């Protein structure tokens, strides 16, 4: 049920996050704005956050596959299922998935000043921060 669905979502996120890590954005050339001194740092932070998102999604996929295989192997009746559900919480998949999604969103927000300049970079960055805060308030 839930763990399998989260595993599928994590696999989709993993494919996107791996692409983010392997193909980082190209910084804007010759931009002279308030972001000029920060673009290298933002690009490095983008890479770290995207890699964290990829690793988190990979952990979710592995736990989800393990969960499904273990239920197939060890759950034979309702008592086994109740014990298994009480022992192995779906939180083991939910926590890294949420952390990975937050890291991926933060990476995308940090990429905005790297790929754009001037007012557009500032607007994209702060709109991204605002949307991230609203989403975090909704999740938590």
XYZ file of N, CA and C in Angstrom:
420
model
N 0.772 -1.177 0.000
C 0.000 0.000 0.000
C 0.829 1.265 0.000
N 0.850 1.899 1.155
C 1.487 3.211 1.284
C 2.975 3.166 1.000
N 3.656 2.165 1.543
C 5.101 2.082 1.358
C 5.442 1.856 -0.109
N 4.654 1.027 -0.785
C 4.892 0.796 -2.210
C 4.699 2.074 -3.007
N 3.650 2.821 -2.707
C 3.410 4.088 -3.405
C 4.546 5.078 -3.150
N 5.010 5.156 -1.896
C 6.116 6.048 -1.580
C 7.391 5.614 -2.295
N 7.573 4.316 -2.446
C 8.729 3.815 -3.186
C 8.691 4.219 -4.642
N 7.501 4.213 -5.233
C 7.360 4.638 -6.631
C 7.641 6.132 -6.756
N 7.111 6.914 -5.838
C 7.378 8.362 -5.843
C 8.872 8.614 -5.662
N 9.503 7.869 -4.748
C 10.936 8.032 -4.514
C 11.737 7.675 -5.765
N 11.312 6.663 -6.500
C 12.010 6.294 -7.738
C 11.915 7.424 -8.770
N 10.767 8.065 -8.854
C 10.627 9.204 -9.770
C 11.514 10.358 -9.339
N 11.529 10.633 -8.046
C 12.378 11.704 -7.524
C 13.849 11.369 -7.741
N 14.204 10.096 -7.571
C 15.583 9.669 -7.785
C 16.024 9.944 -9.219
N 15.170 9.644 -10.182
C 15.551 9.880 -11.580
C 15.745 11.366 -11.856
N 14.931 12.194 -11.271
C 15.062 13.640 -11.446
C 16.299 14.169 -10.721
N 16.533 13.697 -9.496
C 17.659 14.187 -8.697
C 19.004 13.773 -9.299
N 19.073 12.576 -9.844
C 20.321 12.147 -10.491
C 20.622 13.047 -11.688
N 19.597 13.401 -12.430
C 19.788 14.336 -13.538
C 20.267 15.698 -13.070
N 19.756 16.127 -11.922
C 20.201 17.417 -11.374
C 21.674 17.370 -10.983
N 22.118 16.252 -10.423
C 23.515 16.132 -9.989
C 24.444 16.021 -11.188
N 24.069 15.201 -12.153
C 24.953 14.957 -13.290
C 24.972 16.102 -14.301
N 23.939 16.925 -14.307
C 23.882 18.047 -15.241
C 23.596 19.355 -14.540
N 24.543 19.841 -13.722
C 24.275 21.083 -12.990
C 24.102 22.264 -13.949
N 23.421 23.298 -13.503
C 23.184 24.447 -14.380
C 24.468 25.213 -14.686
N 24.478 25.839 -15.820
C 25.602 26.695 -16.204
C 25.354 28.095 -15.649
N 26.331 28.648 -14.926
C 26.152 30.002 -14.392
C 26.062 31.041 -15.501
N 25.327 32.102 -15.216
C 25.208 33.217 -16.150
C 26.579 33.855 -16.334
N 26.939 34.070 -17.570
C 28.254 34.671 -17.852
C 28.151 36.195 -17.809
N 29.150 36.826 -17.259
C 29.284 38.289 -17.240
C 28.112 39.014 -16.603
N 27.514 38.437 -15.606
C 26.432 39.124 -14.902
C 27.040 39.932 -13.760
N 26.712 41.194 -13.709
C 27.222 42.067 -12.652
C 26.033 42.551 -11.826
N 25.664 41.753 -10.848
C 24.531 42.088 -9.994
C 24.854 41.662 -8.566
N 23.875 41.708 -7.693
C 24.116 41.393 -6.291
C 24.445 39.915 -6.057
N 24.198 39.060 -7.039
C 24.451 37.631 -6.909
C 25.831 37.229 -7.427
N 26.571 38.151 -8.008
C 27.840 37.817 -8.654
C 28.821 37.115 -7.721
N 28.950 37.577 -6.511
C 29.886 36.988 -5.576
C 29.419 35.688 -4.961
N 28.152 35.330 -5.181
C 27.572 34.142 -4.543
C 27.322 32.986 -5.501
N 27.454 33.217 -6.802
C 27.065 32.192 -7.784
C 27.858 30.893 -7.625
N 29.145 30.982 -7.384
C 29.945 29.763 -7.211
C 29.493 28.984 -5.978
N 29.266 29.697 -4.878
C 28.792 29.045 -3.659
C 27.406 28.432 -3.870
N 26.512 29.168 -4.527
C 25.162 28.653 -4.764
C 25.188 27.407 -5.644
N 26.099 27.384 -6.616
C 26.217 26.210 -7.479
C 26.733 25.002 -6.690
N 27.687 25.232 -5.795
C 28.178 24.137 -4.950
C 27.087 23.649 -3.996
N 26.354 24.579 -3.404
C 25.261 24.202 -2.505
C 24.175 23.447 -3.273
N 23.894 23.879 -4.495
C 22.938 23.187 -5.365
C 23.352 21.730 -5.554
N 24.634 21.521 -5.862
C 25.131 20.172 -6.114
C 25.018 19.300 -4.865
N 25.381 19.847 -3.718
C 25.300 19.089 -2.457
C 23.845 18.732 -2.146
N 22.936 19.681 -2.270
C 21.527 19.419 -1.964
C 20.913 18.436 -2.950
N 21.275 18.551 -4.228
C 20.749 17.611 -5.225
C 21.271 16.202 -4.962
N 22.543 16.087 -4.568
C 23.097 14.771 -4.235
C 22.407 14.196 -2.998
N 22.152 15.039 -1.995
C 21.431 14.584 -0.803
C 20.034 14.096 -1.185
N 19.352 14.823 -2.073
C 18.018 14.408 -2.520
C 18.089 13.064 -3.237
N 19.114 12.869 -4.061
C 19.258 11.597 -4.777
C 19.510 10.451 -3.799
N 20.409 10.667 -2.835
C 20.686 9.618 -1.847
C 19.456 9.317 -0.993
N 18.718 10.349 -0.605
C 17.503 10.139 0.190
C 16.476 9.326 -0.589
N 16.306 9.661 -1.859
C 15.357 8.915 -2.690
C 15.813 7.476 -2.867
N 17.121 7.273 -3.022
C 17.644 5.911 -3.160
C 17.381 5.101 -1.895
N 17.568 5.719 -0.734
C 17.268 5.044 0.536
C 15.791 4.649 0.581
N 14.919 5.548 0.152
C 13.479 5.256 0.159
C 13.147 4.083 -0.761
N 13.744 4.060 -1.937
C 13.481 2.967 -2.879
C 13.956 1.643 -2.293
N 15.149 1.630 -1.721
C 15.691 0.393 -1.147
C 14.835 -0.094 0.017
N 14.443 0.812 0.905
C 13.598 0.413 2.042
C 12.243 -0.087 1.551
N 11.691 0.569 0.546
C 10.390 0.150 0.018
C 10.464 -1.246 -0.595
N 11.516 -1.501 -1.360
C 11.671 -2.836 -1.957
C 11.864 -3.877 -0.863
N 12.676 -3.557 0.127
C 12.905 -4.477 1.245
C 11.603 -4.745 1.989
N 10.833 -3.681 2.198
C 9.548 -3.805 2.889
C 8.637 -4.791 2.145
N 8.499 -4.602 0.841
C 7.617 -5.464 0.050
C 8.126 -6.898 0.057
N 9.427 -7.090 -0.132
C 9.977 -8.450 -0.115
C 9.795 -9.119 1.241
N 10.018 -8.380 2.313
C 9.842 -8.955 3.648
C 8.385 -9.306 3.930
N 7.462 -8.491 3.495
C 6.047 -8.841 3.718
C 5.682 -10.085 2.924
N 6.223 -10.215 1.725
C 5.942 -11.428 0.942
C 6.532 -12.669 1.597
N 7.705 -12.512 2.226
C 8.387 -13.659 2.820
C 7.875 -14.013 4.217
N 7.523 -13.023 5.025
C 7.270 -13.263 6.445
C 5.822 -13.101 6.887
N 4.994 -12.485 6.086
C 3.605 -12.277 6.501
C 2.741 -13.362 5.869
N 2.204 -14.220 6.745
C 1.394 -15.341 6.274
C -0.047 -15.277 6.758
N -0.282 -14.478 7.799
C -1.649 -14.345 8.307
C -1.792 -12.959 8.932
N -2.944 -12.691 9.485
C -3.238 -11.370 10.038
C -2.335 -11.043 11.224
N -2.057 -12.014 12.061
C -1.173 -11.774 13.208
C 0.220 -11.341 12.755
N 0.730 -12.009 11.725
C 2.043 -11.625 11.188
C 2.006 -10.196 10.644
N 0.922 -9.867 9.958
C 0.801 -8.520 9.386
C 0.740 -7.465 10.482
N -0.024 -7.725 11.534
C -0.120 -6.764 12.632
C 1.228 -6.579 13.318
N 1.957 -7.691 13.536
C 3.289 -7.588 14.136
C 4.222 -6.805 13.215
N 4.160 -7.096 11.931
C 5.059 -6.440 10.976
C 4.768 -4.942 10.907
N 3.512 -4.582 10.869
C 3.130 -3.170 10.796
C 3.517 -2.427 12.076
N 3.435 -3.100 13.218
C 3.815 -2.470 14.489
C 5.328 -2.347 14.620
N 6.060 -3.272 14.034
C 7.513 -3.300 14.169
C 8.200 -2.365 13.178
N 7.743 -2.372 11.940
C 8.387 -1.600 10.882
C 7.439 -0.510 10.397
N 7.680 0.679 10.861
C 6.800 1.805 10.559
C 7.053 2.347 9.145
N 5.999 2.797 8.460
C 6.187 3.462 7.170
C 7.000 4.762 7.288
N 7.183 5.253 8.498
C 8.004 6.458 8.706
C 9.426 6.252 8.201
N 9.871 4.989 8.174
C 11.215 4.702 7.665
C 11.347 5.142 6.215
N 10.253 5.197 5.493
C 10.262 5.644 4.103
C 9.870 7.109 4.018
N 8.923 7.533 4.838
C 8.410 8.902 4.758
C 9.460 9.949 5.110
N 10.234 9.716 6.157
C 11.196 10.725 6.617
C 12.265 11.029 5.567
N 12.960 10.010 5.015
C 13.951 10.360 3.991
C 13.317 10.934 2.725
N 12.091 10.518 2.416
C 11.438 11.067 1.229
C 11.139 12.549 1.402
N 10.619 12.924 2.554
C 10.338 14.343 2.825
C 11.631 15.149 2.862
N 12.669 14.603 3.517
C 13.964 15.303 3.566
C 14.535 15.486 2.167
N 14.419 14.468 1.335
C 14.908 14.579 -0.038
C 14.134 15.594 -0.858
N 12.824 15.640 -0.667
C 12.003 16.628 -1.389
C 12.363 18.050 -0.966
N 12.578 18.249 0.322
C 12.974 19.575 0.813
C 14.326 19.966 0.233
N 15.273 19.019 0.215
C 16.603 19.296 -0.339
C 16.522 19.604 -1.832
N 15.685 18.876 -2.561
C 15.553 19.125 -4.000
C 14.942 20.498 -4.262
N 13.933 20.847 -3.497
C 13.317 22.161 -3.665
C 14.317 23.264 -3.346
N 15.078 23.092 -2.260
C 16.089 24.089 -1.895
C 17.151 24.211 -2.980
N 17.541 23.092 -3.575
C 18.526 23.125 -4.656
C 17.991 23.914 -5.851
N 16.729 23.697 -6.176
C 16.142 24.433 -7.306
C 16.057 25.932 -7.013
N 15.747 26.271 -5.775
C 15.693 27.688 -5.398
C 17.081 28.316 -5.496
N 18.100 27.595 -5.031
C 19.463 28.120 -5.095
C 19.972 28.224 -6.522
N 19.418 27.428 -7.421
C 19.850 27.483 -8.819
C 19.330 28.720 -9.546
N 18.273 29.330 -9.049
C 17.676 30.471 -9.747
C 18.654 31.636 -9.946
N 19.390 32.072 -8.916
C 20.352 33.144 -9.144
C 21.563 32.700 -9.972
N 21.776 31.393 -10.052
C 22.898 30.899 -10.854
C 22.580 31.002 -12.341
N 21.343 30.703 -12.722
C 20.983 30.658 -14.141
C 20.358 31.944 -14.661
N 20.052 32.861 -13.771
C 19.478 34.138 -14.207
C 20.202 35.275 -13.511
N 19.939 36.493 -13.945
C 20.649 37.638 -13.371
C 19.686 38.781 -13.070
N 20.194 39.723 -12.296
C 19.453 40.946 -12.009
C 18.184 40.717 -11.221
N 17.154 41.457 -11.619
C 15.869 41.418 -10.925
C 15.219 40.043 -11.052
N 15.390 39.406 -12.192
C 14.788 38.091 -12.410
C 15.351 37.073 -11.403
N 16.664 37.106 -11.181
C 17.284 36.193 -10.219
C 16.749 36.440 -8.818
N 16.668 37.693 -8.444
C 16.182 38.037 -7.109
C 14.726 37.637 -6.939
N 13.909 37.943 -7.925
C 12.491 37.596 -7.859
C 12.296 36.083 -7.790
N 12.982 35.354 -8.654
C 12.867 33.887 -8.640
C 13.311 33.303 -7.308
N 14.403 33.823 -6.766
C 14.927 33.307 -5.501
C 13.938 33.523 -4.363
N 13.451 34.754 -4.221
C 12.573 35.034 -3.087
C 11.178 34.440 -3.247
N 10.688 34.318 -4.469
C 9.414 33.611 -4.679
C 9.589 32.137 -4.324
N 10.734 31.558 -4.702
C 11.020 30.167 -4.344
C 11.105 29.973 -2.847
N 11.774 30.898 -2.157
C 11.871 30.819 -0.694
C 10.475 30.916 -0.073
N 9.666 31.832 -0.558
C 8.311 31.991 -0.035
C 7.477 30.730 -0.258
N 7.519 30.178 -1.457
C 6.775 28.949 -1.739
C 7.286 27.791 -0.881
N 8.593 27.727 -0.668
C 9.159 26.689 0.182
C 8.679 26.794 1.609
N 8.630 28.011 2.142
C 8.155 28.203 3.516
C 6.677 27.838 3.657
N 5.877 28.227 2.680
C 4.447 27.871 2.714
C 4.287 26.361 2.664
N 5.065 25.707 1.808
C 4.978 24.248 1.704
C 5.426 23.583 2.984
N 6.494 24.067 3.592
C 6.961 23.503 4.857
C 5.914 23.651 5.953
N 5.286 24.813 6.009
C 4.230 25.017 7.016
C 3.075 24.040 6.782
N 2.776 23.761 5.532
C 1.694 22.832 5.223
C 2.077 21.402 5.599
N 3.333 21.013 5.306
C 3.786 19.649 5.593
C 3.873 19.405 7.089
N 4.464 20.374 7.790
C 4.688 20.167 9.218
C 3.450 20.560 9.973
